[in-house]
mmCIF file of C-alpha atoms in Angstrom:
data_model
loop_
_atom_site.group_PDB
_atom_site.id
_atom_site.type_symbol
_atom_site.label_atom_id
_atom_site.label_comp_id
_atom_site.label_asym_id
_atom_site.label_seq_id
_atom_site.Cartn_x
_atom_site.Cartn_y
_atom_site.Cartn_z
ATOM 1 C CA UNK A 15 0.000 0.000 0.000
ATOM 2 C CA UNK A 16 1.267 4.032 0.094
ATOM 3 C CA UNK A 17 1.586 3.624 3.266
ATOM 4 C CA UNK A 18 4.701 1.105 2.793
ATOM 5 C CA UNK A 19 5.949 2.969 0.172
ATOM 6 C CA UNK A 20 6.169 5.960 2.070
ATOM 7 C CA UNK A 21 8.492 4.265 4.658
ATOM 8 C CA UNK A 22 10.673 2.968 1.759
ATOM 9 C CA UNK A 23 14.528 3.525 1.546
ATOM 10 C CA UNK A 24 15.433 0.344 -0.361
ATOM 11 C CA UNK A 25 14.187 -0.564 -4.309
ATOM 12 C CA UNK A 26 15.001 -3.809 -6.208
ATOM 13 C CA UNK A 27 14.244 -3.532 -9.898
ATOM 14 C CA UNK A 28 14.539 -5.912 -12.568
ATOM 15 C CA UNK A 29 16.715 -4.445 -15.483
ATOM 16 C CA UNK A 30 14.500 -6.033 -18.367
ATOM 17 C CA UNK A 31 11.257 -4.736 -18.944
ATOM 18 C CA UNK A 32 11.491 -2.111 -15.958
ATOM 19 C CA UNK A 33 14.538 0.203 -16.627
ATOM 20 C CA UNK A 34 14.247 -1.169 -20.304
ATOM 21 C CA UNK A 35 12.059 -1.696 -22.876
ATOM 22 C CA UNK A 36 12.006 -6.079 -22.718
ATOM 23 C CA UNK A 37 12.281 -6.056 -26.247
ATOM 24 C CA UNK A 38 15.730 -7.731 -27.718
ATOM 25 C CA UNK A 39 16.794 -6.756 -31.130
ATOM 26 C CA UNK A 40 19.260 -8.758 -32.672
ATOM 27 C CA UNK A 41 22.264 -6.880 -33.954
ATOM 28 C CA UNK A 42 25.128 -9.103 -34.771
ATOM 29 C CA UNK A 43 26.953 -12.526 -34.480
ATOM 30 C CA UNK A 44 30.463 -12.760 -33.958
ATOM 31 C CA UNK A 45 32.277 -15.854 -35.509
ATOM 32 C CA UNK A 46 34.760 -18.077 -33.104
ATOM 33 C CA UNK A 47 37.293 -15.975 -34.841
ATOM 34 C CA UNK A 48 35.662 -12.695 -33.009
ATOM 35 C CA UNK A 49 34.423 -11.550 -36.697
ATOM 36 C CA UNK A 50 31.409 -9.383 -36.292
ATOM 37 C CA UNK A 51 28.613 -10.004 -39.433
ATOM 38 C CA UNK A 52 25.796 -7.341 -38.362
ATOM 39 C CA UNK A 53 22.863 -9.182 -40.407
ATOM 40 C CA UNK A 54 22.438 -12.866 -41.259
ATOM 41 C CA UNK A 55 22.554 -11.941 -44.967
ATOM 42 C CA UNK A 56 26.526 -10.660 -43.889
ATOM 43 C CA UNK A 57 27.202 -14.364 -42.489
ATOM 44 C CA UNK A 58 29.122 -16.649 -45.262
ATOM 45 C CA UNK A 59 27.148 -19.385 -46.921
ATOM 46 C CA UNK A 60 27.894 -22.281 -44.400
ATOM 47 C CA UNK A 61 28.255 -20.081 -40.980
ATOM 48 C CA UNK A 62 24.640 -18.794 -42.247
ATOM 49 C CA UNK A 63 23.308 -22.510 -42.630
ATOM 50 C CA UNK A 64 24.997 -23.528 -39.234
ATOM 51 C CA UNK A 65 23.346 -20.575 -37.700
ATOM 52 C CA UNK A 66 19.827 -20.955 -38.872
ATOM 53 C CA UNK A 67 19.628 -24.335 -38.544
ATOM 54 C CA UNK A 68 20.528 -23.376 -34.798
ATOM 55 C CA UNK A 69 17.972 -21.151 -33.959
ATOM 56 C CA UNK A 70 15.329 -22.708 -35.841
ATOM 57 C CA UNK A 71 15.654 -25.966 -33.855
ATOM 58 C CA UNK A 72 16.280 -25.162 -30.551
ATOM 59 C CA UNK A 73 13.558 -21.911 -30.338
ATOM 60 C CA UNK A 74 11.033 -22.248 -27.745
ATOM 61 C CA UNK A 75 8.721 -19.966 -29.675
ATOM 62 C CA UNK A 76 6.372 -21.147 -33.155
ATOM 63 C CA UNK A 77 6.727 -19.529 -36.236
ATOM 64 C CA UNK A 78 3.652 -19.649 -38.247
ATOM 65 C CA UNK A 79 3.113 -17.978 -41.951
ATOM 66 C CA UNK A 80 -0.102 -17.475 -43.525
ATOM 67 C CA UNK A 81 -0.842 -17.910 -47.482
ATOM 68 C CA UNK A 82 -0.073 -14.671 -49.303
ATOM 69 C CA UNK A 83 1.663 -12.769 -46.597
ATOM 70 C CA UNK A 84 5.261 -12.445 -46.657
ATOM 71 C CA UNK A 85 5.855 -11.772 -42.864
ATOM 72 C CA UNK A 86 5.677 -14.755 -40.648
ATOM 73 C CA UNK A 87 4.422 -14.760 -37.036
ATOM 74 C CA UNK A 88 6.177 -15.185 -34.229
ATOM 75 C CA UNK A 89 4.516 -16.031 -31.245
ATOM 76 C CA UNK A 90 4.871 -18.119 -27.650
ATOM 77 C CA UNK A 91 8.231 -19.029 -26.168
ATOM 78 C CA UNK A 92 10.577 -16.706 -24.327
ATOM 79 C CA UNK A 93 11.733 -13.063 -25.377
ATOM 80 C CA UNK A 94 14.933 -14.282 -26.294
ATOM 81 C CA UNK A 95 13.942 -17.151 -28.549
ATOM 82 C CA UNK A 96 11.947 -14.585 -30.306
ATOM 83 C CA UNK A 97 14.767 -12.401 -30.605
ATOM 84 C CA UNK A 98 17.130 -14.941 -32.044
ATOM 85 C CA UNK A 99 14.539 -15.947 -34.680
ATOM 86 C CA UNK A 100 14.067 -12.376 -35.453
ATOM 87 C CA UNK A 101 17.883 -12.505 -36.648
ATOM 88 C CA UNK A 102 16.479 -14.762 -39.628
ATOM 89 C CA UNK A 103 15.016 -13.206 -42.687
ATOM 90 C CA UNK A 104 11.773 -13.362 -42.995
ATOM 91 C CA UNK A 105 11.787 -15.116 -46.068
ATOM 92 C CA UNK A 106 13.801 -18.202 -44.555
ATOM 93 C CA UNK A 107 11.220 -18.327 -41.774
ATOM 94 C CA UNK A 108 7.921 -18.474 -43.696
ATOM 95 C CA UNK A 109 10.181 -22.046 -45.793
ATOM 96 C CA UNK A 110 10.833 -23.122 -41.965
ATOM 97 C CA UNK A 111 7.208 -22.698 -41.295
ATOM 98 C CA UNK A 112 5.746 -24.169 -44.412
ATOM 99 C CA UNK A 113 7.817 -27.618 -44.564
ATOM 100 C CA UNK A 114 8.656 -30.058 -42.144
ATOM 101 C CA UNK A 115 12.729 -29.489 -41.573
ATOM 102 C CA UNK A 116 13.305 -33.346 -40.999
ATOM 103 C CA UNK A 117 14.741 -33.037 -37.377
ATOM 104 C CA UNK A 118 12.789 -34.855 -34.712
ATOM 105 C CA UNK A 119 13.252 -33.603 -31.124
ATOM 106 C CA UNK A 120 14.636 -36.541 -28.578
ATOM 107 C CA UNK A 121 14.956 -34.707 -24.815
ATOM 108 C CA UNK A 122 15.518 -30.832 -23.962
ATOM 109 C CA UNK A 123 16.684 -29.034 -21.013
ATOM 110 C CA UNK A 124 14.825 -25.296 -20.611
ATOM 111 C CA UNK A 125 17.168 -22.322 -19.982
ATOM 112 C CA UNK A 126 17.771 -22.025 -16.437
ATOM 113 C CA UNK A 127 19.102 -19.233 -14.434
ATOM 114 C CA UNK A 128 21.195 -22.137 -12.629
ATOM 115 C CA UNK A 129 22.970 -23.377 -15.497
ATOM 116 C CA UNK A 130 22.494 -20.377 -17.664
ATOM 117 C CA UNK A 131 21.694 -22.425 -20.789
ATOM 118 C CA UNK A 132 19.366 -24.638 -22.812
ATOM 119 C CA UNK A 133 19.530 -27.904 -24.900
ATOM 120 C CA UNK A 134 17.290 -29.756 -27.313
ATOM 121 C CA UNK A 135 18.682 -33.664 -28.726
ATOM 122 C CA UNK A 136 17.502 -34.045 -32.142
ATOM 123 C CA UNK A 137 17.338 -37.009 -34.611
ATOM 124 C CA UNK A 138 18.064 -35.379 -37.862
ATOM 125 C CA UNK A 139 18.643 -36.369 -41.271
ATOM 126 C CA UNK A 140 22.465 -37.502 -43.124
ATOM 127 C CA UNK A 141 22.037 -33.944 -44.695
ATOM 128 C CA UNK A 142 22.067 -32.383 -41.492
ATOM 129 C CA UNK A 143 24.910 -34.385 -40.137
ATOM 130 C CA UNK A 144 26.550 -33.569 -43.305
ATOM 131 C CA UNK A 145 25.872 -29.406 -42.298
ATOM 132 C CA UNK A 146 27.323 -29.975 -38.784
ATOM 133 C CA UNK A 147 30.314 -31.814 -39.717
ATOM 134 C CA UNK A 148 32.588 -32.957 -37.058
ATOM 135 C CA UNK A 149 29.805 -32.682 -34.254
ATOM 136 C CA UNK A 150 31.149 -35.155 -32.174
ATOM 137 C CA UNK A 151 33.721 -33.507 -30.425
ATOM 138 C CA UNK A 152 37.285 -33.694 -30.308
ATOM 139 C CA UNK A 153 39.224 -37.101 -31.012
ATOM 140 C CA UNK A 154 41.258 -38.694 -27.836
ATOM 141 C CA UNK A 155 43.978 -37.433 -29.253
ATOM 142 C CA UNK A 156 43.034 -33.579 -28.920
ATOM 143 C CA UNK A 157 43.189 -33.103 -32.900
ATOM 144 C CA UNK A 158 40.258 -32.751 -35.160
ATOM 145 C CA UNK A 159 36.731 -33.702 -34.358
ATOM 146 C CA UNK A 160 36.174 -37.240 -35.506
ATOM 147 C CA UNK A 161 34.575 -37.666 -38.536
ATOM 148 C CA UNK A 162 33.085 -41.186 -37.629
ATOM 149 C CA UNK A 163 30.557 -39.428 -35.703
ATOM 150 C CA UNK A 164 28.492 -38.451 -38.682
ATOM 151 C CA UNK A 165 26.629 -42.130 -38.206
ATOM 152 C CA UNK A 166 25.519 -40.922 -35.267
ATOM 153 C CA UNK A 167 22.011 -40.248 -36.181
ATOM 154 C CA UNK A 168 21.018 -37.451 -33.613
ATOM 155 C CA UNK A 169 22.970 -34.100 -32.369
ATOM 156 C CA UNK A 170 22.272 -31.580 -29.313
ATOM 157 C CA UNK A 171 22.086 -27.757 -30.193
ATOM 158 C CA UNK A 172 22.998 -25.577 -27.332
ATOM 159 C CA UNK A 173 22.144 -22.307 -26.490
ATOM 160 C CA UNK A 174 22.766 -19.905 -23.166
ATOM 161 C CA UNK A 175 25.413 -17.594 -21.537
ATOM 162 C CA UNK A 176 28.477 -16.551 -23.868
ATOM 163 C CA UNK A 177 30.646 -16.953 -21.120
ATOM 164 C CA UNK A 178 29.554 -20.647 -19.794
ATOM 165 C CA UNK A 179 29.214 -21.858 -23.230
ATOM 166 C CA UNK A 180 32.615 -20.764 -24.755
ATOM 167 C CA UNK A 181 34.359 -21.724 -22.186
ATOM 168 C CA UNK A 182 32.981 -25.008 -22.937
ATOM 169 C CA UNK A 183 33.855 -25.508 -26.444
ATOM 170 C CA UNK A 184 37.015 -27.064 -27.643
ATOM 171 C CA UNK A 185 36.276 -26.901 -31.246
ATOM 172 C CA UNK A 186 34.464 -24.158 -33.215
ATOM 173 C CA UNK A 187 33.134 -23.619 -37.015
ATOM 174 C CA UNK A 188 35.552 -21.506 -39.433
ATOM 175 C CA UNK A 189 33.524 -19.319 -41.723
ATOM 176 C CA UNK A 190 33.740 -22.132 -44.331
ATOM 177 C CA UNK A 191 32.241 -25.013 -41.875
ATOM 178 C CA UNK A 192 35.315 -26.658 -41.463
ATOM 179 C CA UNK A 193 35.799 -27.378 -37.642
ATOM 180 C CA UNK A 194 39.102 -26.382 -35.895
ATOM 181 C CA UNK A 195 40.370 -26.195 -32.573
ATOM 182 C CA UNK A 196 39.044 -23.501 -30.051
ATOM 183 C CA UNK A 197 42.848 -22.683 -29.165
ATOM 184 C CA UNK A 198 43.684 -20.161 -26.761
ATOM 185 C CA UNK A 199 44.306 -17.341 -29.348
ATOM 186 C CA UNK A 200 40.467 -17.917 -30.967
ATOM 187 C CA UNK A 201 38.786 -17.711 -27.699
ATOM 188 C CA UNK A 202 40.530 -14.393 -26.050
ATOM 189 C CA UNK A 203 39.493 -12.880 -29.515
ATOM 190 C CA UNK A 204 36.070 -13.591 -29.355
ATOM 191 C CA UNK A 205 35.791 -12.750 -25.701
ATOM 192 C CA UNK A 206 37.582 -9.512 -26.245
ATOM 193 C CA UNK A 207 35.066 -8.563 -28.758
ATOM 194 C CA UNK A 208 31.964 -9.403 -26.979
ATOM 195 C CA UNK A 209 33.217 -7.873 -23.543
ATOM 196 C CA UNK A 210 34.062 -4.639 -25.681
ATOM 197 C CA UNK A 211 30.279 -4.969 -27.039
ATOM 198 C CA UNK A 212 28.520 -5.752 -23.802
ATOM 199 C CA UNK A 213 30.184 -2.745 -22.072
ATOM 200 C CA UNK A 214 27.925 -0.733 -24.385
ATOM 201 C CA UNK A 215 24.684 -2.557 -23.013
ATOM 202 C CA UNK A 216 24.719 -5.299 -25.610
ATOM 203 C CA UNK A 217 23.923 -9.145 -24.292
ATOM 204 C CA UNK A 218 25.370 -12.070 -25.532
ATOM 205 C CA UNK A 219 23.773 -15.808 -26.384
ATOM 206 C CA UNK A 220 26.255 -18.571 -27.624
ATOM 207 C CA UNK A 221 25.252 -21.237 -30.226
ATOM 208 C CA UNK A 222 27.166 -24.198 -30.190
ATOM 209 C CA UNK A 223 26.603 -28.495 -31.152
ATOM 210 C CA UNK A 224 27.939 -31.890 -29.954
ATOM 211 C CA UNK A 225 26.569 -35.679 -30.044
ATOM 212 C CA UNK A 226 26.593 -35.644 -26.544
ATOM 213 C CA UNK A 227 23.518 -35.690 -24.919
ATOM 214 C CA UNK A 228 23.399 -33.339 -21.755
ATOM 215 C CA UNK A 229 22.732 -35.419 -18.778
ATOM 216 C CA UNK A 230 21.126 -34.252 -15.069
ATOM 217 C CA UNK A 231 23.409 -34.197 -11.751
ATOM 218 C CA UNK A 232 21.326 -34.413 -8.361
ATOM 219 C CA UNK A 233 22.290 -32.933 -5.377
ATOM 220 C CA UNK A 234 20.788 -33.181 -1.915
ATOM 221 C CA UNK A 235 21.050 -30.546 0.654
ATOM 222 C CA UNK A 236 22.255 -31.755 3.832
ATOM 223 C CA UNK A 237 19.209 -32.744 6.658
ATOM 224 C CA UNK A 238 17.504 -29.704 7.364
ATOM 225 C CA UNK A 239 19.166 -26.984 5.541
ATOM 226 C CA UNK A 240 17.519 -24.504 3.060
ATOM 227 C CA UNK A 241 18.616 -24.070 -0.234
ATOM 228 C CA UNK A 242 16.453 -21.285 -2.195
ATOM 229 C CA UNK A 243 18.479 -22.712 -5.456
ATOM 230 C CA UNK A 244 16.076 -25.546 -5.439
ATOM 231 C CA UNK A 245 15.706 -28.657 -2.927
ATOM 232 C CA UNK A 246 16.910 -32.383 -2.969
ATOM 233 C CA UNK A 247 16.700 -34.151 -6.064
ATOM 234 C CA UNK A 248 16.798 -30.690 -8.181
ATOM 235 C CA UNK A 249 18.310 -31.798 -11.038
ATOM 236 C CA UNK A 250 21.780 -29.589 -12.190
ATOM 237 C CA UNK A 251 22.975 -30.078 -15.785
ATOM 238 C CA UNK A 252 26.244 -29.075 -17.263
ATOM 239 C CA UNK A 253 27.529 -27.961 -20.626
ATOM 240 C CA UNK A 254 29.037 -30.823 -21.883
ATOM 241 C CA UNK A 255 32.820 -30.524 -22.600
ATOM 242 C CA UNK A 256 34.003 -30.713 -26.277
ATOM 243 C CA UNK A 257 31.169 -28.724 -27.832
ATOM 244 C CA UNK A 258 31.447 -26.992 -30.873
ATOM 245 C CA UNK A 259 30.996 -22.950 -31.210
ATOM 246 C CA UNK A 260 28.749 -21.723 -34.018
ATOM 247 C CA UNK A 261 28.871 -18.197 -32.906
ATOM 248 C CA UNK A 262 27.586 -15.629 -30.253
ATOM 249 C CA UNK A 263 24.623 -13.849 -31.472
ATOM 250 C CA UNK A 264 24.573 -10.259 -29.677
ATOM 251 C CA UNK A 265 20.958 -8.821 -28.791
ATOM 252 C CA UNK A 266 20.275 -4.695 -27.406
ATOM 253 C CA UNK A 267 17.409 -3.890 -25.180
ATOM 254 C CA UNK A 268 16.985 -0.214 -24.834
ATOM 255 C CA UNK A 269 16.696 2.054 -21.907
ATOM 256 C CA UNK A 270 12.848 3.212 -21.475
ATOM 257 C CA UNK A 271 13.321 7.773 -21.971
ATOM 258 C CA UNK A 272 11.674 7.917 -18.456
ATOM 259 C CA UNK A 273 14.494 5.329 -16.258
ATOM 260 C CA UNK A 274 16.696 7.999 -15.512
ATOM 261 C CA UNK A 275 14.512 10.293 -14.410
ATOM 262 C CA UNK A 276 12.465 7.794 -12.437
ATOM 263 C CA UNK A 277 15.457 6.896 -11.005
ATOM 264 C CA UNK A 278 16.964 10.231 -10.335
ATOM 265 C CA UNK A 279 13.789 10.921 -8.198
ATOM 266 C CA UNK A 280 14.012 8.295 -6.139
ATOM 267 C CA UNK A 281 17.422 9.179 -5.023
ATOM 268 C CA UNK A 282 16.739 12.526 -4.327
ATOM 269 C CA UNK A 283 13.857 10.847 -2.053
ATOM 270 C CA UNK A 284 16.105 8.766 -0.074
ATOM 271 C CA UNK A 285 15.766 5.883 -1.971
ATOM 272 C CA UNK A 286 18.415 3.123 -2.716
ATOM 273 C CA UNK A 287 17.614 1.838 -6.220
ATOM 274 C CA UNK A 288 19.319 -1.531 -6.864
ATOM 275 C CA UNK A 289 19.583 -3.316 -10.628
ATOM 276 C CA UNK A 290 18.804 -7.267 -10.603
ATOM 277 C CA UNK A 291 19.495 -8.582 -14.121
ATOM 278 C CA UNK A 292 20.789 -12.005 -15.084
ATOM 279 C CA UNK A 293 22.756 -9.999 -17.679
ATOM 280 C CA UNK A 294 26.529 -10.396 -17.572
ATOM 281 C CA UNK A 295 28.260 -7.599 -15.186
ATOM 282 C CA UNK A 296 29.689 -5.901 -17.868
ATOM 283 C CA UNK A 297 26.165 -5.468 -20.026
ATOM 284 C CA UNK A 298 24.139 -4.482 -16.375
ATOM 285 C CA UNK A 299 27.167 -1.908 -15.499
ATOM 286 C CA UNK A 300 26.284 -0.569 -18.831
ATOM 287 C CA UNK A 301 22.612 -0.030 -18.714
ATOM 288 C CA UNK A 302 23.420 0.913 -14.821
ATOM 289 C CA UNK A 303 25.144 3.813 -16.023
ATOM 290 C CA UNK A 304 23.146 4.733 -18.451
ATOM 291 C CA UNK A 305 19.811 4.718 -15.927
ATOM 292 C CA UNK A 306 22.024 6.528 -13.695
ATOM 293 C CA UNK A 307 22.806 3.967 -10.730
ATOM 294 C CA UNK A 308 26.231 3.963 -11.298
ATOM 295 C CA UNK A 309 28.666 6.957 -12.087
ATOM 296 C CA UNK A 310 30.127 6.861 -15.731
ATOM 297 C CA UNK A 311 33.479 8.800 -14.047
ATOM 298 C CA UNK A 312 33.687 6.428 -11.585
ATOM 299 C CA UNK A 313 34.273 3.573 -13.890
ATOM 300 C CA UNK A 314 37.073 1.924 -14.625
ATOM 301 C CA UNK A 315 38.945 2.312 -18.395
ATOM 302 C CA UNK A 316 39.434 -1.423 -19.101
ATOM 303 C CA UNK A 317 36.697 -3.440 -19.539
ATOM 304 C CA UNK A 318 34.939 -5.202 -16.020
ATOM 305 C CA UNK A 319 35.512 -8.623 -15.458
ATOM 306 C CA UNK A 320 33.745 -10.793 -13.351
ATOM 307 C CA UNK A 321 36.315 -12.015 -10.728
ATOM 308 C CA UNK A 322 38.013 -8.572 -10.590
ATOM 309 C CA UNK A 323 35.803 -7.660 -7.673
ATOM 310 C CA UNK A 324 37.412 -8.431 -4.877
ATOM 311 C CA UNK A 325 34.429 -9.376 -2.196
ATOM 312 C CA UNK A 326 36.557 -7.802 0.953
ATOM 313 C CA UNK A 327 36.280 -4.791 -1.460
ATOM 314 C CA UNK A 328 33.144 -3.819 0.460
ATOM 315 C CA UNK A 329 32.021 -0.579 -1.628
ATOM 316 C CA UNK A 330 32.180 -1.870 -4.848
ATOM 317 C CA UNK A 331 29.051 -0.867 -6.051
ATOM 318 C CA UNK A 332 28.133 -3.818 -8.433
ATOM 319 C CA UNK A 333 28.367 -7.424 -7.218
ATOM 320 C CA UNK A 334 27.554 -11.134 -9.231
ATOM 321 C CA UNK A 335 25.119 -13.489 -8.168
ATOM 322 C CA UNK A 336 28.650 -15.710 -7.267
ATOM 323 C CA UNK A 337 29.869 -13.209 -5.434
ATOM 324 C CA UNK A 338 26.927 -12.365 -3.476
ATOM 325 C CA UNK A 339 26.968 -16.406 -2.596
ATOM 326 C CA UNK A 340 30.685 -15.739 -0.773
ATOM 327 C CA UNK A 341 29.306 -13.059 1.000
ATOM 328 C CA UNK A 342 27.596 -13.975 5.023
ATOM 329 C CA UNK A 343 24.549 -11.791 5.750
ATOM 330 C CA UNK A 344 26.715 -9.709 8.224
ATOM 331 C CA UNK A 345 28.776 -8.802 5.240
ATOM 332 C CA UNK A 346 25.968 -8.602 3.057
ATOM 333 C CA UNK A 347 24.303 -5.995 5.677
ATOM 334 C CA UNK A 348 27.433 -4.427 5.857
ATOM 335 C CA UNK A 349 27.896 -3.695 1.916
ATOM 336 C CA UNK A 350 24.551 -3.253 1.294
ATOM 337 C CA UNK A 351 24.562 0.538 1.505
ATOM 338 C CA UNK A 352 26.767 0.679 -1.416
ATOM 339 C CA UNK A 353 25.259 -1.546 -3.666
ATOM 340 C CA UNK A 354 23.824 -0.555 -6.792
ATOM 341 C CA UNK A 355 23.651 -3.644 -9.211
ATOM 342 C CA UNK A 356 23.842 -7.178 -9.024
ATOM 343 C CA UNK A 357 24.564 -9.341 -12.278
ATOM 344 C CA UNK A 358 23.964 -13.086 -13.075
ATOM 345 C CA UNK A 359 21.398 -12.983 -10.630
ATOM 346 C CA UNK A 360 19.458 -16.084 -9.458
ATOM 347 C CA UNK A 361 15.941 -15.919 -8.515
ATOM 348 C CA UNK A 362 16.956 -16.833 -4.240
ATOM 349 C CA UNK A 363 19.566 -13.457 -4.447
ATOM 350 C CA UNK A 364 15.973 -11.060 -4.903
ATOM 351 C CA UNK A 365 14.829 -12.780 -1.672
ATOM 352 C CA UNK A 366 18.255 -12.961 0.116
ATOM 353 C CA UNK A 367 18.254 -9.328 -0.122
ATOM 354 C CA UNK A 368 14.837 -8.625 0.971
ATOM 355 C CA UNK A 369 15.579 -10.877 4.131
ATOM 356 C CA UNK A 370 18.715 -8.742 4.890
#
């Protein structure tokens, strides 16, 4: 009621859909290499099939195309999967939505905040093996993916968090289709180039394929402790090492005009406004700045990295879900006054801080 708002001096707000719009517009896709293409019709031939075959078969959402109109609909599943389809021209969707693409779907695991991704097993044709050549992973000798894995008659597509994803992938696609090894020089290209883009409030999805299915760990939490995270026999899945990288698709979502102000007023009313978003740090220190929670001055010059915050450091004003796990309530309580945004965020961190 007004009459609990009156007494407030604390204010949690989602990023997406609050400070900004909720609406993600796809704006590029960076090759393994770190290449930027800024429109699927910019991709080469092979990248391009590798990518749409991607999103079309692991969306959430149903694209449906009427006789006689050229622009397909896009409706159910999540924001995101909508997004990533909305890469794709429309002419390639209203063919995905008029014919039956072959690939059959075997198990799925939805996107979690947990493990920050999702998966969908499909049996698919020898043509489609044929497009994701090499999908089985690396050999046991570290070299190239072995080809022997084509008989396999199913793949899993993966989708979620750049940074758990392509740190997950030994392999990737070369703009020609041809995999190679994700080698140490590959990936600190890529991840220079999408750090450098999501400190300018752009988020990141990676796209990547393997024969491996992705298989459920259960934990239990110990006799009558709380976990928020989920209880016994929650199932946990992991990315499954030796994926290959398609790409990173890169999405904006753009400020609503009235955030800053909104924000600027309750400030000047003695509010604390705090930023939840499951966005990387470096895309929520963007928007942060830009709704005015955090001081563009105050900044640092070189891109933000996750573990740089040191969690003794207890006025940083931005903190990561992982971080905030380290953290007891007395030094939670203790930092609180200075905290303005908190990235990666799972679902039990919004009531952790309430409780607090």
């Amino acid at each position: 009621g007004i009459e609990t708002a009156g007494c407030m001096d604390l204010l949690l707000v989602d990023k997406t859909g609050t400070l900004t719009h909720g609406t993600f517009v796809p704006c590029v896709l960076h090759a393994p290499d770190g290449e930027p293409y800024p429109s699927y019709a910019a991709l080469p031939p092979h990248l391009a099939r590798l990518t749409a075959f991607t999103i079309l078969h692991s969306t959430s959402a149903v694209v449906s195309s009427s006789a006689g109109s050229p622009v397909p609909v896009i409706a159910g599943g999540n924001p995101t999967d909508r997004a990533l389809l909305r890469f794709l021209p429309d002419s390639l969707l209203t063919q995905a939505a008029r014919r039956d693409e072959g690939a059959r779907g075997i198990d799925q695991v939805l996107f979690s905040s947990l493990h920050k991704f999702s998966a969908i097993q499909l049996a698919v044709s020898a043509d489609d093996r044929a497009l994701f050549r090499g999908v089985a992973g690396s050999s046991a000798g570290g070299g190239t993916p072995s080809r022997t894995s084509l008989s396999s008659e199913s793949i899993t597509l993966i989708k979620g968090a750049s940074e758990v994803i392509v740190l997950s992938c030994t392999h990737c696609y070369t703009r020609a289709g041809d995999v190679v090894p994700f080698d140490a020089e590959r990936r600190a290209r890529l991840l220079d180039a999408v750090t450098a883009a999501a400190a300018d409030g752009t988020r990141f999805l990676a796209l990547a394929a393997t024969s491996a299915a992705v298989k459920p760990h259960f934990y239990t939490s110990s006799p009558g402790s709380s976990d928020d995270n989920g209880t016994s026999d929650t199932p946990r899945y992991a990315v499954p090492s030796g994926c290959i990288l398609v790409g990173v698709v890169g999405m904006t979502d753009t400020l609503r005009p009235e955030a800053p102000r909104a924000v600027a007023l309750a400030q000047r009313a003695g509010i604390q406004v705090v930023m939840i978003t499951g966005d990387r740090l470096e895309t929520a220190a963007a928007v942060a700045t830009k709704a005015g929670l955090l001081d563009a001055n105050a900044m640092p010059e070189q891109p933000l990295k996750a573990h740089a915050f040191d969690p003794a450091y207890s006025t940083s004003p931005l903190l990561t879900s992982a971080q905030l796990a380290q953290l007891s309530d007395a030094e939670l309580t203790e930092r609180l006054p200075h905290l303005r945004v908190v990235a990666r965020a799972l679902p039990s961190d919004k009531s952790r801080l309430v409780r607090v």
